[in-house]
GROMACS .gro file of C-alpha atoms in nm:
model
  489
    1UNK     CA    1  13.480   5.973  10.856
    2UNK     CA    2  13.667   5.650  10.917
    3UNK     CA    3  13.751   5.596  11.285
    4UNK     CA    4  14.114   5.624  11.389
    5UNK     CA    5  14.295   5.331  11.549
    6UNK     CA    6  14.247   5.499  11.888
    7UNK     CA    7  13.873   5.536  11.834
    8UNK     CA    8  13.850   5.172  11.724
    9UNK     CA    9  14.037   5.062  12.038
   10UNK     CA   10  13.790   5.258  12.253
   11UNK     CA   11  13.495   5.096  12.073
   12UNK     CA   12  13.643   4.750  12.124
   13UNK     CA   13  13.696   4.812  12.498
   14UNK     CA   14  13.342   4.944  12.531
   15UNK     CA   15  13.197   4.647  12.342
   16UNK     CA   16  13.387   4.416  12.581
   17UNK     CA   17  13.202   4.578  12.875
   18UNK     CA   18  13.504   4.744  13.033
   19UNK     CA   19  13.473   5.053  13.254
   20UNK     CA   20  13.660   5.314  13.052
   21UNK     CA   21  13.840   5.645  13.104
   22UNK     CA   22  13.915   5.812  12.773
   23UNK     CA   23  14.171   6.093  12.773
   24UNK     CA   24  14.069   6.311  12.478
   25UNK     CA   25  14.306   6.594  12.386
   26UNK     CA   26  14.203   6.925  12.234
   27UNK     CA   27  14.016   6.881  11.906
   28UNK     CA   28  14.035   6.502  11.904
   29UNK     CA   29  13.664   6.438  11.843
   30UNK     CA   30  13.552   6.312  12.182
   31UNK     CA   31  13.178   6.354  12.115
   32UNK     CA   32  13.216   6.177  11.781
   33UNK     CA   33  13.389   5.893  11.965
   34UNK     CA   34  13.117   5.864  12.228
   35UNK     CA   35  12.859   5.852  11.950
   36UNK     CA   36  13.061   5.573  11.788
   37UNK     CA   37  13.058   5.377  12.115
   38UNK     CA   38  12.684   5.419  12.157
   39UNK     CA   39  12.617   5.291  11.806
   40UNK     CA   40  12.807   4.966  11.867
   41UNK     CA   41  12.537   4.839  12.104
   42UNK     CA   42  12.160   4.816  12.140
   43UNK     CA   43  12.182   4.859  12.516
   44UNK     CA   44  12.023   5.163  12.682
   45UNK     CA   45  12.258   5.441  12.785
   46UNK     CA   46  12.264   5.779  12.959
   47UNK     CA   47  12.488   6.065  12.854
   48UNK     CA   48  12.577   6.314  13.130
   49UNK     CA   49  12.627   6.652  12.962
   50UNK     CA   50  12.822   6.939  13.117
   51UNK     CA   51  12.546   7.189  13.042
   52UNK     CA   52  12.208   7.218  12.869
   53UNK     CA   53  12.350   7.336  12.534
   54UNK     CA   54  12.581   7.034  12.513
   55UNK     CA   55  12.291   6.804  12.602
   56UNK     CA   56  12.076   6.952  12.326
   57UNK     CA   57  12.354   6.911  12.071
   58UNK     CA   58  12.416   6.553  12.183
   59UNK     CA   59  12.049   6.460  12.136
   60UNK     CA   60  12.080   6.540  11.767
   61UNK     CA   61  12.388   6.318  11.733
   62UNK     CA   62  12.339   6.014  11.956
   63UNK     CA   63  12.113   5.719  11.870
   64UNK     CA   64  11.768   5.707  12.034
   65UNK     CA   65  11.892   5.434  12.272
   66UNK     CA   66  12.091   5.702  12.458
   67UNK     CA   67  11.918   5.963  12.675
   68UNK     CA   68  12.119   6.288  12.684
   69UNK     CA   69  12.065   6.502  12.992
   70UNK     CA   70  12.248   6.711  13.247
   71UNK     CA   71  12.279   6.581  13.603
   72UNK     CA   72  12.045   6.862  13.707
   73UNK     CA   73  11.782   6.740  13.461
   74UNK     CA   74  11.792   6.390  13.608
   75UNK     CA   75  11.774   6.533  13.959
   76UNK     CA   76  11.479   6.755  13.871
   77UNK     CA   77  11.279   6.461  13.732
   78UNK     CA   78  11.351   6.256  14.043
   79UNK     CA   79  11.334   6.518  14.319
   80UNK     CA   80  11.351   6.877  14.201
   81UNK     CA   81  10.994   6.892  14.065
   82UNK     CA   82  10.869   6.878  14.424
   83UNK     CA   83  11.033   7.218  14.482
   84UNK     CA   84  10.884   7.398  14.180
   85UNK     CA   85  10.704   7.655  14.395
   86UNK     CA   86  11.028   7.751  14.568
   87UNK     CA   87  11.227   7.760  14.243
   88UNK     CA   88  10.991   8.026  14.110
   89UNK     CA   89  11.010   8.239  14.424
   90UNK     CA   90  11.117   8.603  14.379
   91UNK     CA   91  11.474   8.702  14.450
   92UNK     CA   92  11.547   8.866  14.782
   93UNK     CA   93  11.860   9.036  14.918
   94UNK     CA   94  12.097   8.807  15.105
   95UNK     CA   95  12.079   9.028  15.415
   96UNK     CA   96  11.703   8.968  15.439
   97UNK     CA   97  11.757   8.593  15.414
   98UNK     CA   98  12.029   8.614  15.678
   99UNK     CA   99  11.800   8.811  15.906
  100UNK     CA  100  11.534   8.539  15.876
  101UNK     CA  101  11.800   8.283  15.972
  102UNK     CA  102  11.904   8.482  16.279
  103UNK     CA  103  12.204   8.670  16.135
  104UNK     CA  104  12.113   9.002  16.293
  105UNK     CA  105  12.434   9.168  16.412
  106UNK     CA  106  12.783   9.255  16.295
  107UNK     CA  107  13.091   9.091  16.447
  108UNK     CA  108  13.462   9.172  16.458
  109UNK     CA  109  13.733   8.917  16.372
  110UNK     CA  110  14.092   9.029  16.405
  111UNK     CA  111  14.108   9.382  16.265
  112UNK     CA  112  13.810   9.339  16.033
  113UNK     CA  113  13.449   9.438  16.095
  114UNK     CA  114  13.203   9.198  15.930
  115UNK     CA  115  12.862   9.347  15.871
  116UNK     CA  116  12.534   9.159  15.889
  117UNK     CA  117  12.523   9.169  15.509
  118UNK     CA  118  12.871   9.019  15.479
  119UNK     CA  119  12.785   8.741  15.722
  120UNK     CA  120  12.460   8.668  15.537
  121UNK     CA  121  12.645   8.643  15.206
  122UNK     CA  122  12.905   8.413  15.361
  123UNK     CA  123  12.628   8.191  15.501
  124UNK     CA  124  12.462   8.145  15.163
  125UNK     CA  125  12.797   8.090  14.989
  126UNK     CA  126  12.874   7.820  15.247
  127UNK     CA  127  12.557   7.634  15.150
  128UNK     CA  128  12.642   7.673  14.781
  129UNK     CA  129  12.992   7.531  14.833
  130UNK     CA  130  12.849   7.239  15.031
  131UNK     CA  131  12.614   7.158  14.743
  132UNK     CA  132  12.910   7.108  14.507
  133UNK     CA  133  13.073   6.848  14.732
  134UNK     CA  134  13.009   6.484  14.811
  135UNK     CA  135  13.006   6.564  15.184
  136UNK     CA  136  12.707   6.451  15.393
  137UNK     CA  137  12.690   6.760  15.617
  138UNK     CA  138  12.801   7.124  15.635
  139UNK     CA  139  13.127   7.187  15.822
  140UNK     CA  140  13.382   7.467  15.850
  141UNK     CA  141  13.551   7.332  15.538
  142UNK     CA  142  13.267   7.480  15.331
  143UNK     CA  143  13.293   7.835  15.465
  144UNK     CA  144  13.448   8.060  15.197
  145UNK     CA  145  13.776   8.238  15.263
  146UNK     CA  146  13.738   8.615  15.276
  147UNK     CA  147  13.997   8.868  15.163
  148UNK     CA  148  14.170   9.001  15.472
  149UNK     CA  149  14.090   8.693  15.683
  150UNK     CA  150  14.334   8.451  15.518
  151UNK     CA  151  14.500   8.360  15.850
  152UNK     CA  152  14.394   8.009  15.954
  153UNK     CA  153  14.296   8.107  16.307
  154UNK     CA  154  14.088   8.402  16.184
  155UNK     CA  155  13.913   8.184  15.926
  156UNK     CA  156  13.837   7.929  16.200
  157UNK     CA  157  13.664   8.204  16.400
  158UNK     CA  158  13.460   8.296  16.094
  159UNK     CA  159  13.365   7.931  16.037
  160UNK     CA  160  13.257   7.885  16.398
  161UNK     CA  161  13.018   8.175  16.355
  162UNK     CA  162  12.887   8.085  16.008
  163UNK     CA  163  12.837   7.707  16.024
  164UNK     CA  164  12.533   7.709  16.260
  165UNK     CA  165  12.351   7.955  16.035
  166UNK     CA  166  12.446   7.758  15.721
  167UNK     CA  167  12.308   7.439  15.875
  168UNK     CA  168  11.989   7.623  15.959
  169UNK     CA  169  11.970   7.741  15.597
  170UNK     CA  170  12.014   7.384  15.470
  171UNK     CA  171  11.737   7.262  15.701
  172UNK     CA  172  11.515   7.540  15.565
  173UNK     CA  173  11.580   7.418  15.208
  174UNK     CA  174  11.438   7.073  15.282
  175UNK     CA  175  11.079   7.205  15.288
  176UNK     CA  176  10.915   7.185  14.940
  177UNK     CA  177  10.635   7.433  15.006
  178UNK     CA  178  10.828   7.734  15.129
  179UNK     CA  179  11.106   7.880  15.339
  180UNK     CA  180  11.333   8.177  15.397
  181UNK     CA  181  11.619   8.072  15.166
  182UNK     CA  182  11.578   8.113  14.791
  183UNK     CA  183  11.584   7.764  14.640
  184UNK     CA  184  11.800   7.701  14.330
  185UNK     CA  185  11.893   7.412  14.103
  186UNK     CA  186  12.209   7.307  14.289
  187UNK     CA  187  11.997   7.256  14.600
  188UNK     CA  188  11.776   6.984  14.454
  189UNK     CA  189  12.078   6.820  14.289
  190UNK     CA  190  12.242   6.787  14.631
  191UNK     CA  191  11.920   6.669  14.795
  192UNK     CA  192  11.889   6.401  14.525
  193UNK     CA  193  12.255   6.296  14.561
  194UNK     CA  194  12.209   6.243  14.935
  195UNK     CA  195  11.941   5.981  14.860
  196UNK     CA  196  12.203   5.756  14.689
  197UNK     CA  197  12.002   5.741  14.363
  198UNK     CA  198  12.014   5.452  14.120
  199UNK     CA  199  12.005   5.551  13.753
  200UNK     CA  200  11.822   5.308  13.529
  201UNK     CA  201  12.066   5.246  13.242
  202UNK     CA  202  12.299   4.979  13.106
  203UNK     CA  203  12.585   5.225  13.055
  204UNK     CA  204  12.665   5.585  13.148
  205UNK     CA  205  12.875   5.831  12.949
  206UNK     CA  206  13.025   6.122  13.149
  207UNK     CA  207  13.150   6.410  12.935
  208UNK     CA  208  13.403   6.678  13.046
  209UNK     CA  209  13.500   6.446  13.330
  210UNK     CA  210  13.803   6.658  13.423
  211UNK     CA  211  13.570   6.935  13.545
  212UNK     CA  212  13.319   6.724  13.733
  213UNK     CA  213  13.186   6.853  14.063
  214UNK     CA  214  13.234   6.600  14.345
  215UNK     CA  215  12.857   6.575  14.389
  216UNK     CA  216  12.815   6.460  14.026
  217UNK     CA  217  13.118   6.231  14.057
  218UNK     CA  218  12.956   6.066  14.358
  219UNK     CA  219  12.632   6.004  14.167
  220UNK     CA  220  12.817   5.871  13.861
  221UNK     CA  221  13.057   5.635  14.041
  222UNK     CA  222  12.783   5.492  14.262
  223UNK     CA  223  12.620   5.336  13.953
  224UNK     CA  224  12.918   5.105  13.899
  225UNK     CA  225  12.752   4.795  14.043
  226UNK     CA  226  12.483   4.782  13.775
  227UNK     CA  227  12.602   4.998  13.481
  228UNK     CA  228  12.911   5.021  13.262
  229UNK     CA  229  13.088   5.352  13.324
  230UNK     CA  230  13.261   5.552  13.052
  231UNK     CA  231  13.416   5.890  13.123
  232UNK     CA  232  13.577   6.116  12.867
  233UNK     CA  233  13.771   6.438  12.911
  234UNK     CA  234  14.115   6.592  12.912
  235UNK     CA  235  14.303   6.600  13.243
  236UNK     CA  236  14.523   6.874  13.102
  237UNK     CA  237  14.213   7.095  13.072
  238UNK     CA  238  14.123   7.060  13.441
  239UNK     CA  239  14.119   7.435  13.510
  240UNK     CA  240  13.826   7.474  13.750
  241UNK     CA  241  13.973   7.336  14.076
  242UNK     CA  242  13.931   7.683  14.227
  243UNK     CA  243  13.551   7.649  14.212
  244UNK     CA  244  13.531   7.292  14.341
  245UNK     CA  245  13.567   7.087  14.023
  246UNK     CA  246  13.769   6.767  14.041
  247UNK     CA  247  13.952   6.567  13.776
  248UNK     CA  248  13.804   6.221  13.829
  249UNK     CA  249  13.983   6.060  13.536
  250UNK     CA  250  14.337   5.985  13.647
  251UNK     CA  251  14.233   5.787  13.955
  252UNK     CA  252  13.946   5.603  13.787
  253UNK     CA  253  13.943   5.224  13.832
  254UNK     CA  254  13.904   5.112  13.472
  255UNK     CA  255  14.073   5.083  13.135
  256UNK     CA  256  14.266   5.399  13.048
  257UNK     CA  257  14.278   5.488  12.676
  258UNK     CA  258  14.353   5.806  12.482
  259UNK     CA  259  14.254   6.011  12.178
  260UNK     CA  260  14.562   6.203  12.063
  261UNK     CA  261  14.491   6.286  11.697
  262UNK     CA  262  14.366   6.646  11.683
  263UNK     CA  263  14.143   6.741  11.392
  264UNK     CA  264  14.150   7.112  11.485
  265UNK     CA  265  14.508   7.207  11.398
  266UNK     CA  266  14.823   7.096  11.223
  267UNK     CA  267  15.158   6.952  11.340
  268UNK     CA  268  15.325   7.286  11.426
  269UNK     CA  269  15.054   7.375  11.675
  270UNK     CA  270  15.065   7.021  11.819
  271UNK     CA  271  15.433   7.076  11.899
  272UNK     CA  272  15.344   7.390  12.096
  273UNK     CA  273  15.056   7.213  12.273
  274UNK     CA  274  15.285   6.926  12.371
  275UNK     CA  275  15.530   7.170  12.528
  276UNK     CA  276  15.258   7.270  12.777
  277UNK     CA  277  15.129   6.915  12.817
  278UNK     CA  278  15.475   6.806  12.931
  279UNK     CA  279  15.497   7.097  13.176
  280UNK     CA  280  15.154   7.001  13.313
  281UNK     CA  281  15.270   6.639  13.351
  282UNK     CA  282  14.971   6.538  13.138
  283UNK     CA  283  14.911   6.173  13.041
  284UNK     CA  284  14.884   6.240  12.665
  285UNK     CA  285  15.070   6.408  12.378
  286UNK     CA  286  14.894   6.534  12.066
  287UNK     CA  287  14.945   6.474  11.696
  288UNK     CA  288  14.827   6.739  11.452
  289UNK     CA  289  14.648   6.671  11.123
  290UNK     CA  290  14.907   6.702  10.842
  291UNK     CA  291  14.653   6.848  10.600
  292UNK     CA  292  14.602   7.149  10.831
  293UNK     CA  293  14.874   7.412  10.800
  294UNK     CA  294  14.830   7.588  11.136
  295UNK     CA  295  15.094   7.860  11.174
  296UNK     CA  296  15.265   8.025  11.469
  297UNK     CA  297  15.357   8.391  11.427
  298UNK     CA  298  15.237   8.750  11.463
  299UNK     CA  299  14.861   8.810  11.430
  300UNK     CA  300  14.766   9.170  11.357
  301UNK     CA  301  14.391   9.116  11.317
  302UNK     CA  302  14.291   8.836  11.556
  303UNK     CA  303  13.948   8.680  11.572
  304UNK     CA  304  14.001   8.626  11.944
  305UNK     CA  305  14.230   8.765  12.214
  306UNK     CA  306  14.269   8.529  12.511
  307UNK     CA  307  14.356   8.664  12.856
  308UNK     CA  308  14.459   8.519  13.191
  309UNK     CA  309  14.224   8.731  13.403
  310UNK     CA  310  13.898   8.923  13.386
  311UNK     CA  311  14.088   9.244  13.451
  312UNK     CA  312  14.330   9.163  13.170
  313UNK     CA  313  14.031   9.106  12.944
  314UNK     CA  314  13.889   9.445  13.037
  315UNK     CA  315  14.221   9.612  12.953
  316UNK     CA  316  14.219   9.440  12.612
  317UNK     CA  317  13.859   9.547  12.549
  318UNK     CA  318  13.948   9.910  12.615
  319UNK     CA  319  14.263   9.897  12.399
  320UNK     CA  320  14.076   9.742  12.106
  321UNK     CA  321  13.786   9.985  12.136
  322UNK     CA  322  14.029  10.277  12.134
  323UNK     CA  323  14.170  10.136  11.809
  324UNK     CA  324  13.822  10.140  11.654
  325UNK     CA  325  13.725   9.773  11.674
  326UNK     CA  326  13.379   9.639  11.751
  327UNK     CA  327  13.455   9.417  12.050
  328UNK     CA  328  13.269   9.131  12.216
  329UNK     CA  329  13.351   8.983  12.555
  330UNK     CA  330  13.293   8.610  12.595
  331UNK     CA  331  13.033   8.552  12.864
  332UNK     CA  332  12.931   8.919  12.865
  333UNK     CA  333  13.051   9.204  13.079
  334UNK     CA  334  12.845   9.164  13.395
  335UNK     CA  335  13.128   9.036  13.617
  336UNK     CA  336  13.352   9.325  13.507
  337UNK     CA  337  13.070   9.572  13.558
  338UNK     CA  338  13.023   9.441  13.911
  339UNK     CA  339  13.394   9.485  13.986
  340UNK     CA  340  13.392   9.838  13.846
  341UNK     CA  341  13.085   9.933  14.052
  342UNK     CA  342  13.250   9.787  14.362
  343UNK     CA  343  13.565   9.987  14.291
  344UNK     CA  344  13.356  10.305  14.248
  345UNK     CA  345  13.188  10.246  14.583
  346UNK     CA  346  13.526  10.212  14.755
  347UNK     CA  347  13.668  10.520  14.580
  348UNK     CA  348  13.367  10.721  14.698
  349UNK     CA  349  13.412  10.605  15.057
  350UNK     CA  350  13.134  10.345  15.065
  351UNK     CA  351  13.177   9.979  15.151
  352UNK     CA  352  13.084   9.733  14.881
  353UNK     CA  353  12.910   9.398  14.899
  354UNK     CA  354  13.112   9.244  14.616
  355UNK     CA  355  13.240   8.912  14.765
  356UNK     CA  356  13.601   8.983  14.656
  357UNK     CA  357  13.616   9.332  14.807
  358UNK     CA  358  13.363   9.322  15.088
  359UNK     CA  359  13.605   9.366  15.380
  360UNK     CA  360  13.772   9.685  15.253
  361UNK     CA  361  13.648  10.014  15.396
  362UNK     CA  362  13.783  10.235  15.117
  363UNK     CA  363  13.991  10.234  14.798
  364UNK     CA  364  14.310  10.319  14.987
  365UNK     CA  365  14.275  10.002  15.196
  366UNK     CA  366  14.248   9.795  14.880
  367UNK     CA  367  14.546   9.971  14.721
  368UNK     CA  368  14.756   9.899  15.028
  369UNK     CA  369  14.642   9.535  15.044
  370UNK     CA  370  14.718   9.474  14.674
  371UNK     CA  371  15.060   9.640  14.695
  372UNK     CA  372  15.191   9.494  15.020
  373UNK     CA  373  15.001   9.176  15.118
  374UNK     CA  374  15.113   8.861  14.928
  375UNK     CA  375  14.753   8.734  14.937
  376UNK     CA  376  14.640   9.043  14.748
  377UNK     CA  377  14.888   9.046  14.461
  378UNK     CA  378  14.629   8.920  14.213
  379UNK     CA  379  14.421   9.234  14.279
  380UNK     CA  380  14.702   9.466  14.168
  381UNK     CA  381  14.595   9.460  13.799
  382UNK     CA  382  14.245   9.572  13.903
  383UNK     CA  383  14.391   9.856  14.108
  384UNK     CA  384  14.615   9.961  13.819
  385UNK     CA  385  14.325   9.952  13.571
  386UNK     CA  386  14.099  10.164  13.791
  387UNK     CA  387  14.376  10.407  13.886
  388UNK     CA  388  14.472  10.452  13.520
  389UNK     CA  389  14.130  10.481  13.357
  390UNK     CA  390  13.875  10.546  13.632
  391UNK     CA  391  13.558  10.349  13.692
  392UNK     CA  392  13.337  10.557  13.463
  393UNK     CA  393  13.555  10.483  13.160
  394UNK     CA  394  13.548  10.111  13.242
  395UNK     CA  395  13.168  10.111  13.283
  396UNK     CA  396  13.130  10.298  12.952
  397UNK     CA  397  13.344  10.037  12.777
  398UNK     CA  398  13.135   9.753  12.921
  399UNK     CA  399  12.818   9.923  12.796
  400UNK     CA  400  12.965   9.948  12.445
  401UNK     CA  401  13.037   9.574  12.410
  402UNK     CA  402  12.896   9.418  12.093
  403UNK     CA  403  12.723   9.080  12.060
  404UNK     CA  404  12.971   8.822  11.932
  405UNK     CA  405  12.801   8.775  11.590
  406UNK     CA  406  12.844   9.150  11.524
  407UNK     CA  407  13.195   9.191  11.665
  408UNK     CA  408  13.522   9.211  11.475
  409UNK     CA  409  13.713   9.053  11.762
  410UNK     CA  410  13.615   8.854  12.071
  411UNK     CA  411  13.805   8.900  12.397
  412UNK     CA  412  13.788   8.607  12.637
  413UNK     CA  413  13.958   8.468  12.941
  414UNK     CA  414  14.122   8.132  12.880
  415UNK     CA  415  13.868   7.980  13.119
  416UNK     CA  416  13.571   8.101  12.915
  417UNK     CA  417  13.744   8.001  12.589
  418UNK     CA  418  13.746   7.635  12.688
  419UNK     CA  419  13.554   7.426  12.436
  420UNK     CA  420  13.570   7.699  12.173
  421UNK     CA  421  13.790   7.771  11.870
  422UNK     CA  422  13.869   8.055  11.629
  423UNK     CA  423  14.072   8.089  11.306
  424UNK     CA  424  14.329   8.344  11.438
  425UNK     CA  425  14.412   8.378  11.807
  426UNK     CA  426  14.635   8.622  11.998
  427UNK     CA  427  14.747   8.546  12.355
  428UNK     CA  428  14.731   8.859  12.572
  429UNK     CA  429  15.021   8.979  12.786
  430UNK     CA  430  14.870   8.910  13.131
  431UNK     CA  431  14.989   8.549  13.150
  432UNK     CA  432  15.249   8.557  13.427
  433UNK     CA  433  15.612   8.465  13.361
  434UNK     CA  434  15.763   8.271  13.655
  435UNK     CA  435  15.973   8.493  13.879
  436UNK     CA  436  16.351   8.458  13.894
  437UNK     CA  437  16.405   8.273  14.221
  438UNK     CA  438  16.754   8.415  14.289
  439UNK     CA  439  16.727   8.752  14.116
  440UNK     CA  440  16.866   8.927  14.427
  441UNK     CA  441  17.148   8.679  14.490
  442UNK     CA  442  17.443   8.886  14.628
  443UNK     CA  443  17.692   8.645  14.469
  444UNK     CA  444  17.587   8.764  14.124
  445UNK     CA  445  17.467   8.421  14.012
  446UNK     CA  446  17.262   8.418  13.695
  447UNK     CA  447  16.892   8.430  13.791
  448UNK     CA  448  16.695   8.115  13.715
  449UNK     CA  449  16.316   8.128  13.680
  450UNK     CA  450  16.095   7.929  13.910
  451UNK     CA  451  15.938   7.612  13.767
  452UNK     CA  452  15.620   7.656  13.565
  453UNK     CA  453  15.320   7.589  13.788
  454UNK     CA  454  15.122   7.292  13.656
  455UNK     CA  455  14.789   7.475  13.693
  456UNK     CA  456  14.926   7.763  13.485
  457UNK     CA  457  15.057   7.513  13.229
  458UNK     CA  458  14.709   7.359  13.197
  459UNK     CA  459  14.555   7.701  13.143
  460UNK     CA  460  14.818   7.787  12.882
  461UNK     CA  461  14.749   7.456  12.705
  462UNK     CA  462  14.381   7.546  12.682
  463UNK     CA  463  14.470   7.889  12.544
  464UNK     CA  464  14.714   7.775  12.274
  465UNK     CA  465  14.482   7.501  12.143
  466UNK     CA  466  14.188   7.731  12.059
  467UNK     CA  467  14.317   7.819  11.711
  468UNK     CA  468  14.268   7.658  11.372
  469UNK     CA  469  14.481   7.869  11.140
  470UNK     CA  470  14.732   8.094  11.318
  471UNK     CA  471  14.845   8.152  11.676
  472UNK     CA  472  15.035   8.450  11.815
  473UNK     CA  473  15.188   8.330  12.143
  474UNK     CA  474  15.217   8.689  12.265
  475UNK     CA  475  15.209   8.682  12.645
  476UNK     CA  476  15.322   8.318  12.654
  477UNK     CA  477  15.627   8.368  12.429
  478UNK     CA  478  15.854   8.362  12.735
  479UNK     CA  479  15.815   7.985  12.746
  480UNK     CA  480  16.069   7.945  12.463
  481UNK     CA  481  16.340   8.088  12.693
  482UNK     CA  482  16.240   7.887  12.999
  483UNK     CA  483  16.473   7.600  13.097
  484UNK     CA  484  16.177   7.368  13.169
  485UNK     CA  485  16.042   7.403  12.817
  486UNK     CA  486  16.259   7.154  12.628
  487UNK     CA  487  16.055   6.931  12.402
  488UNK     CA  488  16.200   6.600  12.515
  489UNK     CA  489  15.987   6.363  12.720
   0.00000   0.00000   0.00000
């Protein structure tokens, strides 16, 4: 395939030795472009892959002058191999680890009782969050927020209690031969990052840069003094801020270029994608491939149904199964199974150790929290699903899920659909329409919807660009009536 003008411009900038940030929209051939760059030089390069599968695929495409690895793979070769004995250690319950660290009693914060198990889980999650950052030490900033302790003062009390134990856990993890805390791959990546490593390469290629963890960003950017840096990604697909990812592209000190020609879909779908790109204030707009006649309209037999939430996905699974379809769930059903088991515990009067529901004593407490506390509104769909169907029906549906190759339809959240594509896609109805800000205005003024949140616009952009042949906007159809959705700009 002949390179586009945009791909040629990227190759020219790379050949000139410029540090480069390449905004690559959905379906624009970013990996093909990186391969093109690598083949314009005989210099030695390193390709940072987002995960092992992408690294393996890249090895079959890139020239032998480019080593394709994940950041974890580099860290293991440099540091992680010293911890092999700990990596292979058996799993142990978090409460046992907490006990070994000195977490031996329950505490009360505000109106919530926090068990020893809850505190142990929070301690280990604090260490995990620290490992995703570029921070040099554990502080209260790394302590996770717990449902029911959203108040800043209450969270500060929790952090004061947790941080000393988390620091003790981190000190435990420094010993290669053994310790109380189960050692995992993010631990040696963080240990390696804290040594300020130098990567031996003439240039580095960072893929999926919009979803880079700060710890990987720190490693990558610190090579600038001796290596040419090239990052590629799509800022409009930065949808993992909630788990610590950071879009490192827009603030990057280097030449900013774009790939806007999508080879996945045609012009009609590009128009819809650009609607969301404008709402997300994204730096690019897409052009579809004229030879591809991608349609927008009703889809009665979708290849994929894309949902906003895990609970929405579960509802779709159950609806499709009831209609006789063989259904797959992208990523499997374990997270939904865990939620259903946690809900069953609460309904039967037992506390659960699920991190989202750990502070609720019973199902009634959760129902009240979801219905009346603004911080719990996102749990209302879970409550409705369980109250309507019961946990046993949900667990039965999860057990009946088919492997994707044998399914008639795949249900996925938009998050898990990222990087994937299907011929015919239906958008589920759990994507939230902005509320009317003055719906209760006593003057009788016509309600006007709130602005579209940019994070929701990015997620919608990911969802609508997964199709090749036909898209049913379904739960996102409201955008055509929204005043912010004009196509100018």
